[in-house]
Amino acid sequence: MKALFLRWGHLLAILCIPLQGSIYVLLGSNTGSDVFYNYAWIDTQIPFIKEFIYPYVSWMPILYLGFLYLGLTNISLFWRMIITYNVGVIAANIVFAVFPTYVPRPESIGTGLSSALVQFIYTNDAPFNCFPSIHCLTSYLLFIIINRHLNFKPLARISWSVWLWLIIASTVFVKQHSLLDVAGGILFAEAAYWAVHVVAVRAGLASKKTKQTITATNSSSNRLV
C-alpha cells in the first residue's frame, strides 16, 4: 500500500478540481444584489444553439482526463499544470467575489434531449460569476499544454484542439457566457501559465547555479587535498 501511494499518490492533487468547484458554487450562491450585467450588443447577435450543450457538458470529463493523463505520463508537467490551474482559478474566484457578473438566458430552449441537458445546466448553475469563464480558462490551459508541451501526433493534436475550442465556443452558444467572459478566460489562462512558467524557469536556473557552485567548491577542495 505504501509503495502504491508513493507511486500514484500525486494523483490525489486532482481533488483540487472539485475543491475549486465548491468555492465557485459557494460564491455563486452568496451573490448579493450588486451584480454587473455582462452582456453587450454583439452577444445578442449570437444565436442560441442547443446542440452545443454536448461539447459544453464534456468539459468536466475532459478536464479530469487531461489531469489524469499528465499524472500518469509526465509528473513534472502534471504538477506545473496543477499549480497553473489553481493560480488561474483562484484569481477567477477573487474576481467573482469582488466583481460578480450576470448573463441573461433565453426564455425558450425548445424540447428534446439537447434542451433537457440545457435545462439541467441552467437549473444547477446560477447565471452569476460569469467573468472570466472557468470553462474557457481551463479548456485553454489544456490547449496550451497539448500544443506547447506534449508530443502528440498531428491528428491527435488537431482533434483535441478542435474539441477544446468547441467547448470554448459552446459557452456562448448555450448562453452561459458572453464574449467578454471567453476573452477573460483565455487571458487568465495565459497569465497564469506565464506566471508559473517564469517562476519555474527562475527556480530551475537558481537550482542549476547552486549545483554548479557546489561542484566548483568540491573541485577546489579536491585540488587542495
PDB file of C-alpha atoms in Angstrom, residues 46-58 106 108-122 166 169-176:
ATOM      1  CA  ILE A  46     -25.077  35.219 -31.349  1.00  0.00           C
ATOM      2  CA  PRO A  47     -27.806  32.581 -31.775  1.00  0.00           C
ATOM      3  CA  PHE A  48     -28.768  30.089 -29.108  1.00  0.00           C
ATOM      4  CA  ILE A  49     -27.778  26.648 -30.461  1.00  0.00           C
ATOM      5  CA  LYS A  50     -28.822  23.965 -28.024  1.00  0.00           C
ATOM      6  CA  GLU A  51     -26.726  21.232 -29.714  1.00  0.00           C
ATOM      7  CA  PHE A  52     -23.613  22.935 -28.383  1.00  0.00           C
ATOM      8  CA  ILE A  53     -24.589  21.591 -24.976  1.00  0.00           C
ATOM      9  CA  TYR A  54     -22.755  18.346 -25.831  1.00  0.00           C
ATOM     10  CA  PRO A  55     -19.269  19.847 -26.007  1.00  0.00           C
ATOM     11  CA  TYR A  56     -20.254  22.042 -23.065  1.00  0.00           C
ATOM     12  CA  VAL A  57     -21.031  19.101 -20.752  1.00  0.00           C
ATOM     13  CA  SER A  58     -17.957  17.193 -21.972  1.00  0.00           C
ATOM     14  CA  PRO A 106     -33.120  32.520 -23.383  1.00  0.00           C
ATOM     15  CA  SER A 108     -37.450  29.314 -24.750  1.00  0.00           C
ATOM     16  CA  ILE A 109     -34.984  26.466 -25.210  1.00  0.00           C
ATOM     17  CA  GLY A 110     -37.161  24.002 -27.127  1.00  0.00           C
ATOM     18  CA  THR A 111     -37.688  20.302 -26.460  1.00  0.00           C
ATOM     19  CA  GLY A 112     -35.728  17.082 -26.785  1.00  0.00           C
ATOM     20  CA  LEU A 113     -32.550  15.696 -25.229  1.00  0.00           C
ATOM     21  CA  SER A 114     -30.432  18.746 -26.036  1.00  0.00           C
ATOM     22  CA  SER A 115     -32.989  21.050 -24.443  1.00  0.00           C
ATOM     23  CA  ALA A 116     -33.242  18.799 -21.395  1.00  0.00           C
ATOM     24  CA  LEU A 117     -29.462  18.967 -20.923  1.00  0.00           C
ATOM     25  CA  VAL A 118     -29.538  22.746 -21.288  1.00  0.00           C
ATOM     26  CA  GLN A 119     -32.304  22.977 -18.702  1.00  0.00           C
ATOM     27  CA  PHE A 120     -30.319  20.729 -16.363  1.00  0.00           C
ATOM     28  CA  ILE A 121     -27.328  23.065 -16.616  1.00  0.00           C
ATOM     29  CA  TYR A 122     -29.489  26.143 -16.132  1.00  0.00           C
ATOM     30  CA  LEU A 166     -15.744  23.690 -29.426  1.00  0.00           C
ATOM     31  CA  ALA A 169     -17.434  28.229 -28.340  1.00  0.00           C
ATOM     32  CA  SER A 170     -20.226  26.305 -26.613  1.00  0.00           C
ATOM     33  CA  THR A 171     -20.182  28.699 -23.667  1.00  0.00           C
ATOM     34  CA  VAL A 172     -21.650  31.489 -25.803  1.00  0.00           C
ATOM     35  CA  PHE A 173     -23.912  29.344 -27.994  1.00  0.00           C
ATOM     36  CA  VAL A 174     -25.715  27.856 -24.982  1.00  0.00           C
ATOM     37  CA  LYS A 175     -25.844  31.334 -23.446  1.00  0.00           C
ATOM     38  CA  GLN A 176     -23.818  30.559 -20.370  1.00  0.00           C
TER      39      GLN A 176
END
